[in-house]
Short mmCIF file of C-alpha atoms and ligand atoms in Angstrom, two decimals:
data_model
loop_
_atom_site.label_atom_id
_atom_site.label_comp_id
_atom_site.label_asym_id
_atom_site.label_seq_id
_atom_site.Cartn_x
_atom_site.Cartn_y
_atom_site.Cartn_z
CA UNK Z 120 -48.68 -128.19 22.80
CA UNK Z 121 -51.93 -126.33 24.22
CA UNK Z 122 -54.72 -128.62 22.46
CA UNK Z 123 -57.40 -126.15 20.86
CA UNK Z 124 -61.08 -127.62 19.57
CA UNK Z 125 -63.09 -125.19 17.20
CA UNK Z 126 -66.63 -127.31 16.88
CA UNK Z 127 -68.08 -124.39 15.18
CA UNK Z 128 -67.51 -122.35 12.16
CA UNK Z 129 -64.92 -119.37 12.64
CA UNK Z 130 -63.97 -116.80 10.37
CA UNK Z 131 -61.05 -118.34 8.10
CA UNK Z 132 -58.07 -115.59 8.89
CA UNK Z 133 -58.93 -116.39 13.03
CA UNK Z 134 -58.77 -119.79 12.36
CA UNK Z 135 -55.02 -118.96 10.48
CA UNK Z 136 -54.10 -116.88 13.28
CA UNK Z 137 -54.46 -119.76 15.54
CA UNK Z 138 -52.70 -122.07 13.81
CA UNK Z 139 -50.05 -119.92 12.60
CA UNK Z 140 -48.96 -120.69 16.65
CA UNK Z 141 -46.79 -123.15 17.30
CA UNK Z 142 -47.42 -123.29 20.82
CA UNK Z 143 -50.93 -124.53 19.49
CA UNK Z 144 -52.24 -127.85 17.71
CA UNK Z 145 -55.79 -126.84 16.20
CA UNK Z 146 -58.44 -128.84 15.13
CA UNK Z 147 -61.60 -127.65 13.81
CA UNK Z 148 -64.38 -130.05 12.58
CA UNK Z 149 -68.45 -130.03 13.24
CA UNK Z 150 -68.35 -133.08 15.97
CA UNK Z 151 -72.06 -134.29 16.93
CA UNK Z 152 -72.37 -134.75 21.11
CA UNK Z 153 -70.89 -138.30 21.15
CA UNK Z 154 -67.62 -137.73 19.15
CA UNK Z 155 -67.44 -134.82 21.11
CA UNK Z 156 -67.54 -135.89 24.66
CA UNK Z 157 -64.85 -138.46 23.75
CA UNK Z 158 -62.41 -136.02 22.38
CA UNK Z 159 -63.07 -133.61 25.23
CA UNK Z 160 -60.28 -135.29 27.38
CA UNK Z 161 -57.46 -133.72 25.23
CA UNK Z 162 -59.40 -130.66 24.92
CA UNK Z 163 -57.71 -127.21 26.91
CA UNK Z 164 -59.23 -124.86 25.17
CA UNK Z 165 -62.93 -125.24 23.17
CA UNK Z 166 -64.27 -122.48 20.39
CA UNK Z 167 -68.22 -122.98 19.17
CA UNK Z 168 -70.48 -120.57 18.17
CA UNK Z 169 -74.35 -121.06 19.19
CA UNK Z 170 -74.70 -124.85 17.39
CA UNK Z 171 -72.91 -126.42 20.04
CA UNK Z 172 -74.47 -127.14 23.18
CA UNK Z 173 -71.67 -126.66 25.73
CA UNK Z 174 -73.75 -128.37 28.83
CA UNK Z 175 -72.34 -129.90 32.24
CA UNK Z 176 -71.61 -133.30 30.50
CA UNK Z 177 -69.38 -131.63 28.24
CA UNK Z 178 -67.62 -129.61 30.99
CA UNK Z 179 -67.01 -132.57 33.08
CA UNK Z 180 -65.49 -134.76 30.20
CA UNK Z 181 -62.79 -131.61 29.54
CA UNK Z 182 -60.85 -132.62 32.41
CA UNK Z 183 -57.67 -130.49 30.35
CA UNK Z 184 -60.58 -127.75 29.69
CA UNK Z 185 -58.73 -124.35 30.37
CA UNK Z 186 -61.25 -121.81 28.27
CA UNK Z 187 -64.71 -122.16 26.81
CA UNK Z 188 -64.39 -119.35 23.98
CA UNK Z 189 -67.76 -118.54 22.23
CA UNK Z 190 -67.68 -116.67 18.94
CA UNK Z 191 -70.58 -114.28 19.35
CA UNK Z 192 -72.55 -112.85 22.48
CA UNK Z 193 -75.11 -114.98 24.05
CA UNK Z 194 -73.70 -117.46 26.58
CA UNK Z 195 -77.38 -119.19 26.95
CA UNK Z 196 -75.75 -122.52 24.97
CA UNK Z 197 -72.76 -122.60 27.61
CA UNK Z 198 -73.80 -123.87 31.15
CA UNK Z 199 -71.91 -121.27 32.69
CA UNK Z 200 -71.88 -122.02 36.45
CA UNK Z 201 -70.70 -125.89 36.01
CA UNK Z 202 -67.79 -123.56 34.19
CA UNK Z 203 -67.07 -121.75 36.60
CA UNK Z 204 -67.38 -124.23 39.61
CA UNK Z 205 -64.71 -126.17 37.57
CA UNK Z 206 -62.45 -122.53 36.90
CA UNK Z 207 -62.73 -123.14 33.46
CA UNK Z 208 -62.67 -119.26 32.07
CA UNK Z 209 -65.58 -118.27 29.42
CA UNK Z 210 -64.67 -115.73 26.99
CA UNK Z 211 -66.99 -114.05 24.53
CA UNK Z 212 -67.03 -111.39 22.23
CA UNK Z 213 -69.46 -109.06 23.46
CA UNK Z 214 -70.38 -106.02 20.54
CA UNK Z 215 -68.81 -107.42 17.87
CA UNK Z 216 -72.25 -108.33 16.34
CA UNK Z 217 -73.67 -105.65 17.57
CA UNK Z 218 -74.01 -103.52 14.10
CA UNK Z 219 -74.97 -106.42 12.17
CA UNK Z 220 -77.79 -107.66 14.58
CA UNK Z 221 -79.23 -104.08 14.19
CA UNK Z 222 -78.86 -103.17 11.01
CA UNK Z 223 -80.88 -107.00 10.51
CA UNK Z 224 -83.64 -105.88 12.56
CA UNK Z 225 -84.15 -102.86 10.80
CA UNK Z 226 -84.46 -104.75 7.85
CA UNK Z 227 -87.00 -107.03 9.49
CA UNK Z 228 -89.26 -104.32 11.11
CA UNK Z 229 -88.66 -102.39 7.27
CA UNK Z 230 -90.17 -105.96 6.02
CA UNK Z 231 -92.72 -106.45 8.57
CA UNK Z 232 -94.51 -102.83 8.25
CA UNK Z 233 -93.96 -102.67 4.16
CA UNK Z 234 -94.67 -106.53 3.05
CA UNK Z 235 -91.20 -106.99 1.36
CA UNK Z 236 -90.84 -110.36 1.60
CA UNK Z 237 -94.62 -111.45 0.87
CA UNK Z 238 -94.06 -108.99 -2.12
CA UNK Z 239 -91.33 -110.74 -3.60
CA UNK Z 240 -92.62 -114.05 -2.77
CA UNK Z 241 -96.18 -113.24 -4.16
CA UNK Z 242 -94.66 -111.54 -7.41
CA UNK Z 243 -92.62 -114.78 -7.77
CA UNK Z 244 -95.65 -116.61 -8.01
CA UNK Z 245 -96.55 -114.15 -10.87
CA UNK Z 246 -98.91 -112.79 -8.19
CA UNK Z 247 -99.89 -108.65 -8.38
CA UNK Z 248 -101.03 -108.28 -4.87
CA UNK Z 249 -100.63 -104.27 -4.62
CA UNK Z 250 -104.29 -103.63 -3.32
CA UNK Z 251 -103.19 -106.14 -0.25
CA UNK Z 252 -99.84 -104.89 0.86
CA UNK Z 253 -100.48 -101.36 2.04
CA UNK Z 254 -98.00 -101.31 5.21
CA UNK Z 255 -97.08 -98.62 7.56
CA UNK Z 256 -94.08 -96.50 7.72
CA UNK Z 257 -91.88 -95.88 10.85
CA UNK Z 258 -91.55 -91.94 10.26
CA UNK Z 259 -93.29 -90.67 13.63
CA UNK Z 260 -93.92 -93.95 15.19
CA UNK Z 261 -93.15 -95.23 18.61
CA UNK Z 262 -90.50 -97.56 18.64
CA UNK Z 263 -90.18 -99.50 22.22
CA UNK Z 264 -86.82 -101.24 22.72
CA UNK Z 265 -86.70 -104.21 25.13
CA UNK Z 266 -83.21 -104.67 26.65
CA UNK Z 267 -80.68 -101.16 25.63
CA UNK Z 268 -77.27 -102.82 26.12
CA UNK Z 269 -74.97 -103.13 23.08
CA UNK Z 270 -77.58 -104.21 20.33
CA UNK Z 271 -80.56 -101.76 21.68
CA UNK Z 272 -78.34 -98.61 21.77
CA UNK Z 273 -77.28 -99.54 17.82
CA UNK Z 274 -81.34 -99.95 17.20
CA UNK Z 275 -81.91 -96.96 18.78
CA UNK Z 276 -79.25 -94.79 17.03
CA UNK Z 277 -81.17 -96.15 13.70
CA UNK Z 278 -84.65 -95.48 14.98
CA UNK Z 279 -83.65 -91.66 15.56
CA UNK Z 280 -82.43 -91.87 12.28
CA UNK Z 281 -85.79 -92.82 11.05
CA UNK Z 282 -87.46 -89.91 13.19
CA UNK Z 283 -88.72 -92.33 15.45
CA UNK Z 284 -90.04 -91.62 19.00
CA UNK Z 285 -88.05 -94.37 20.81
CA UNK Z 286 -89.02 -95.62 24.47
CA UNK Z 287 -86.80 -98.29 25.74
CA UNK Z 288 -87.05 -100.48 29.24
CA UNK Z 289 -83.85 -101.90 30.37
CA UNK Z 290 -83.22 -102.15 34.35
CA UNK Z 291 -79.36 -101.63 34.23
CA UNK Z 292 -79.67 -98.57 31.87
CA UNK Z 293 -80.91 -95.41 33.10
CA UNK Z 294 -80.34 -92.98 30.11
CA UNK Z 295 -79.42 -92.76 26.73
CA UNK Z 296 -79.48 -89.97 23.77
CA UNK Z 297 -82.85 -89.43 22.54
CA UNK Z 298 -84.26 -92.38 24.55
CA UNK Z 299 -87.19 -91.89 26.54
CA UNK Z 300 -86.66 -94.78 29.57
CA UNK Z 301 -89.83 -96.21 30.84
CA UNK Z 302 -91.13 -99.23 32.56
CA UNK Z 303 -92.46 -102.33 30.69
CA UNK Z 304 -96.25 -101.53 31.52
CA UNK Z 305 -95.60 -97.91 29.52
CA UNK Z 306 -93.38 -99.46 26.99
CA UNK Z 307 -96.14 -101.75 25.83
CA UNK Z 308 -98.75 -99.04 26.08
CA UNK Z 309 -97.35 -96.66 23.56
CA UNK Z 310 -95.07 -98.87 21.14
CA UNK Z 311 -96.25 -99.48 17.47
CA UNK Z 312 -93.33 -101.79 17.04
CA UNK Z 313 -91.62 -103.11 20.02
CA UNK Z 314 -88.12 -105.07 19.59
CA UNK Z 315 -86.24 -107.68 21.85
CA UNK Z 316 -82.80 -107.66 22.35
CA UNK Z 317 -82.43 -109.04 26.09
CA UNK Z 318 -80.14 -112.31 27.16
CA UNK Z 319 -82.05 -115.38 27.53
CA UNK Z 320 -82.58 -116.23 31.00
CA UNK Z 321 -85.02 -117.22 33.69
CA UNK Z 322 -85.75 -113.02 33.99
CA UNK Z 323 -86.95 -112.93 30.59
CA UNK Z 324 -88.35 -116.91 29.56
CA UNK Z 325 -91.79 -115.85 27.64
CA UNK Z 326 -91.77 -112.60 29.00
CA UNK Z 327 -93.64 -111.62 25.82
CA UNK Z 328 -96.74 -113.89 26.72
CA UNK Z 329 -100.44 -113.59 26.55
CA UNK Z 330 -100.67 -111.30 29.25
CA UNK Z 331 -97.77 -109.00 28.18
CA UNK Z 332 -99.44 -108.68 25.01
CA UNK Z 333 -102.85 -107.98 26.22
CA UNK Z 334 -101.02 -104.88 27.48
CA UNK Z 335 -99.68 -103.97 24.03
CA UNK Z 336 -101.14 -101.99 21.24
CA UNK Z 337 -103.92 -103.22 18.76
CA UNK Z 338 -102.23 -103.69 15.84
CA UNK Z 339 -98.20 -103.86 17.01
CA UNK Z 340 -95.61 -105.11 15.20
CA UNK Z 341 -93.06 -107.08 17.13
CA UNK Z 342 -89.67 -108.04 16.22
CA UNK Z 343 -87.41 -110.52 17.80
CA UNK Z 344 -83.77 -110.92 16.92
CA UNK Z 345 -82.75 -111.57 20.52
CA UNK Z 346 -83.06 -115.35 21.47
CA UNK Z 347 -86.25 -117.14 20.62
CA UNK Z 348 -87.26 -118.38 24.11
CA UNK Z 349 -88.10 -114.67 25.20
CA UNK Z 350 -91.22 -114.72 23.45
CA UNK Z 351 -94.37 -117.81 24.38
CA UNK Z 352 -94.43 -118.35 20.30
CA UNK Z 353 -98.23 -120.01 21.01
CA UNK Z 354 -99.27 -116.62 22.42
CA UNK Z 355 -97.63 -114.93 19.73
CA UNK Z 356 -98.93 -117.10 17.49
CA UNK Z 357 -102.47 -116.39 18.68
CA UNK Z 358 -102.03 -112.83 18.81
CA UNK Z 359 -101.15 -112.70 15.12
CA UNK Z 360 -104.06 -115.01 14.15
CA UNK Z 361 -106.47 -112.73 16.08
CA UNK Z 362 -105.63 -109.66 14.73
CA UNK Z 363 -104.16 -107.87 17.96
CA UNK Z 364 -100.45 -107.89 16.71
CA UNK Z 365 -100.23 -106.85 13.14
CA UNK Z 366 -96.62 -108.93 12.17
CA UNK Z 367 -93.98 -110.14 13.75
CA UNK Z 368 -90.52 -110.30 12.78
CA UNK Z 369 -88.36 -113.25 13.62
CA UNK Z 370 -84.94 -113.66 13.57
CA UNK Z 371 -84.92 -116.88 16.51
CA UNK Z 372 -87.54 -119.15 17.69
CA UNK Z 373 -87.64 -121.36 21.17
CA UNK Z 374 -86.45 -124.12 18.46
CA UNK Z 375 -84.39 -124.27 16.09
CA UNK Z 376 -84.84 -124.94 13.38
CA UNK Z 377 -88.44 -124.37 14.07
CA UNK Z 378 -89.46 -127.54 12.55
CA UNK Z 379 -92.06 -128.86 14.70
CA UNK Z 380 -95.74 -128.26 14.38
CA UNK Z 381 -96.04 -124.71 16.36
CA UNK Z 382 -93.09 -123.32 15.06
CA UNK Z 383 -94.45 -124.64 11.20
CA UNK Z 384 -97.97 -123.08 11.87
CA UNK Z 385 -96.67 -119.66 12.92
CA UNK Z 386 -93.91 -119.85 9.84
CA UNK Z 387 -97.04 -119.94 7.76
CA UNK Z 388 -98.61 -117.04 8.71
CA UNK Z 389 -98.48 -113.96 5.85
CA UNK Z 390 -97.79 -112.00 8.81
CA UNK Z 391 -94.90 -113.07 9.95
CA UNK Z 392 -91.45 -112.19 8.24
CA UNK Z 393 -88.50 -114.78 9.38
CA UNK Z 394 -84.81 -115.25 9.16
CA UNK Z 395 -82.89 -118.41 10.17
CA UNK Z 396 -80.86 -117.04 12.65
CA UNK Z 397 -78.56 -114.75 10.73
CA UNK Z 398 -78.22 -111.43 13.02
CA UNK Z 399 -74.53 -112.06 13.43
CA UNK Z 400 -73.95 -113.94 10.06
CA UNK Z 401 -72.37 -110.85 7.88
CA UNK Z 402 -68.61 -111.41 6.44
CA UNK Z 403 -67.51 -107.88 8.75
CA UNK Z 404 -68.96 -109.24 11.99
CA UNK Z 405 -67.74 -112.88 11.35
CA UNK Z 406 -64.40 -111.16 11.05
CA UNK Z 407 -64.84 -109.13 13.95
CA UNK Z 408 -65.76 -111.92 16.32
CA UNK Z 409 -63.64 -114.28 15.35
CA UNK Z 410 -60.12 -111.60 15.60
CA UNK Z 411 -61.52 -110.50 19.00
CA UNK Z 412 -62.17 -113.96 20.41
CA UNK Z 413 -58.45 -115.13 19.02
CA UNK Z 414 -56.86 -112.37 20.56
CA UNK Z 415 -58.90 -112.82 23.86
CA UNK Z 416 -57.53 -116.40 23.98
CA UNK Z 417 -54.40 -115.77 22.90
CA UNK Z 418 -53.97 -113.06 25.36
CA UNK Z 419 -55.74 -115.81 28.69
CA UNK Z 420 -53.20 -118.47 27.48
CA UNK Z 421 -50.58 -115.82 27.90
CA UNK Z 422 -48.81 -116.16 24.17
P1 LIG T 89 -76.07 -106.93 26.13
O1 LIG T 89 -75.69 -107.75 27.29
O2 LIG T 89 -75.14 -105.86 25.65
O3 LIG T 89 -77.49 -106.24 26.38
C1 LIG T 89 -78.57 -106.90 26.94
C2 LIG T 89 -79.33 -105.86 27.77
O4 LIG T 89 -80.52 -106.46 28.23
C3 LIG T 89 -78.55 -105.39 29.01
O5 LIG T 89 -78.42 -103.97 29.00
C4 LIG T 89 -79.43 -105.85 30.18
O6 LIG T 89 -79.43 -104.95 31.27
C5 LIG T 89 -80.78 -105.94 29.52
N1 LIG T 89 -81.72 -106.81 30.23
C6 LIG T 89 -81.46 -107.96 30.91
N2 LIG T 89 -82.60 -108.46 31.42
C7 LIG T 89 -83.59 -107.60 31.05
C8 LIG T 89 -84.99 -107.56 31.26
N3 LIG T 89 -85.60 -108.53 31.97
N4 LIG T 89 -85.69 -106.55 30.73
C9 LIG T 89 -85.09 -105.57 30.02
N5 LIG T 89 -83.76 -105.54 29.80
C10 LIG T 89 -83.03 -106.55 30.30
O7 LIG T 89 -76.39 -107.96 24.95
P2 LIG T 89 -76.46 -107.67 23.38
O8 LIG T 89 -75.12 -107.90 22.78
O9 LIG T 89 -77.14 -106.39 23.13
O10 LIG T 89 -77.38 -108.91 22.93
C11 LIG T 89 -78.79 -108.89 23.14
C12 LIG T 89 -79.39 -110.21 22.70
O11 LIG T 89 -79.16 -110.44 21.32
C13 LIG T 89 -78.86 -111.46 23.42
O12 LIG T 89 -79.94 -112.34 23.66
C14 LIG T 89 -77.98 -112.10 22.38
O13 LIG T 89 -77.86 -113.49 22.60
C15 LIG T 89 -78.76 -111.78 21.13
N6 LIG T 89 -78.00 -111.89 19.89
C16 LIG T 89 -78.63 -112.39 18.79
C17 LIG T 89 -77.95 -112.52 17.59
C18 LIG T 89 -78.63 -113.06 16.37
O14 LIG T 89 -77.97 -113.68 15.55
N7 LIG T 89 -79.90 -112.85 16.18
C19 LIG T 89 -76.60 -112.14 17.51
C20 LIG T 89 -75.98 -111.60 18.63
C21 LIG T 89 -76.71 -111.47 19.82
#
């Protein structure tokens, strides 16, 4: 019997189609660090999503550890190379989020330039606050995209749809439909909103800092639904205080949850509109990721 860890939630019918295989004995059950490193010496194959922090320690306990699957995209909680110096395989589900994480960010940037959620929250208060929530619409405006892989290209298609001018930067991508490519210097020049959707690495660590925002805009609205370390949230958090970005959307923060005191203070700005970390959370790309991931697995361990 191949034994199988899930330390994360997954989608219920992926989770059946696992253990509807005999060749498999599944467990799945939330196990904090400890518990975990001392089950991880039965452990061939491990699933998480982004809660669990797959780091070397953990690697080197899975001495059985065949695959590292991770139910989503970003691979920044999985330490990768000690992975692969051990030829333990990493599978992800690349795109299968895609849709939701866009359709999410629309929803931000929507609440962001039109006050929606200050709205509601001010109107549950019994508070009429019409004269101080005239936004902006996106008809017309300059959308720049940060990063045009899989979740860009989806904001992108949207942002046409809005009749917005869209200017993206991305260094692997050199065209796509109705996207006007440009370098980072431009991108922040001419965007009204600008939106993140880059991997979180040592390339893009606070690349939205006090400098890079210098360059942007007066008055910008900036939306991040990407991974919260690409943006220096005290520079952010400046910039929205001063005046010289207008909102910011936020979807991830450098910690979460963003309980401690920076992350508090910026929360408590009326400019900025936040989400705990839901991009991928919607019941089609839950199913998505966890059906691809299964079959991914299923299809490495060669049953
Ligand atoms: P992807 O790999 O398809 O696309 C990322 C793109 O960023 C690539 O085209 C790459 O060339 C580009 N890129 C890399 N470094 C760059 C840089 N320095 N400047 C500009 N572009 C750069 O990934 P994706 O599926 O589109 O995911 C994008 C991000 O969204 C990732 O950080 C991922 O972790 C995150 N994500 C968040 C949620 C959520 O719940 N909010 C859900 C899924 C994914």
């Amino acid at each position: 019997m191949i034994r199988v860890h899930v330390n994360d939630p997954l989608d219920q019918e992926a989770l059946n189609l696992l253990k509807s295989r005999t060749q498999l004995d599944v467990t799945s059950e939330h196990l904090e660090k400890e518990k975990l490193l001392e089950l991880m010496p039965q452990v061939e194959v491990l699933i998480v999503r982004s809660a669990t922090k797959v780091n070397r320690e953990i690697i080197e306990k899975g001495t059985k550890l065949r695959i590292i699957g991770r139910a989503g995209v970003g691979l920044d909680n999985i330490d990768v190379v000690a992975a692969k110096e051990k030829g333990i395989k990493v599978l992800n589900t690349p795109g299968a989020s895609a849709v939701s994480v866009a359709e999410l960010t629309f929803g931000l940037m929507l609440s962001a330039a039109r006050h929606i959620a200050r709205g509601t929250k001010d109107l549950k208060e019994g508070l009429w606050t019409k004269k101080e929530l005239e936004g902006h619409e996106l008809f017309g405006r300059t959308l720049g995209i940060i990063g045009l892989g899989m979740i860009g290209k989806e904001v992108a298609k949207r942002a046409l749809a809005f009749e917005m001018k869209v200017l993206a930067y991305d260094p692997l991508v050199p065209s796509f439909q109705g996207v006007e490519m440009v370098n980072l210097d431009e991108l922040y020049k001419f965007s009204d909103f600008i939106t993140l959707h880059v991997p979180l690495n040592e390339q893009t660590k606070h690349m939205i800092n006090a400098e890079a925002i210098e360059k942007m805009k007066n008055g910008v609205i900036i939306v991040n639904a990407s991974r919260g370390g690409v943006i220096d949230e005290q520079a952010l958090y400046n910039a929205l205080v001063s005046g010289k970005v207008y909102a910011a959307a936020l979807d991830v923060f450098e910690v979460e949850p963003p309980q401690d005191e920076l992350r508090k203070k910026l929360l408590q700005l009326q400019n900025v509109v936040a989400t705990p970390h839901i991009g991928a959370s919607t019941c089609q790309a839950q199913e998505r990721v966890g059906k691809e991931l299964v079959e991914r697995i299923l299809k490495e361990l060669g049953i």
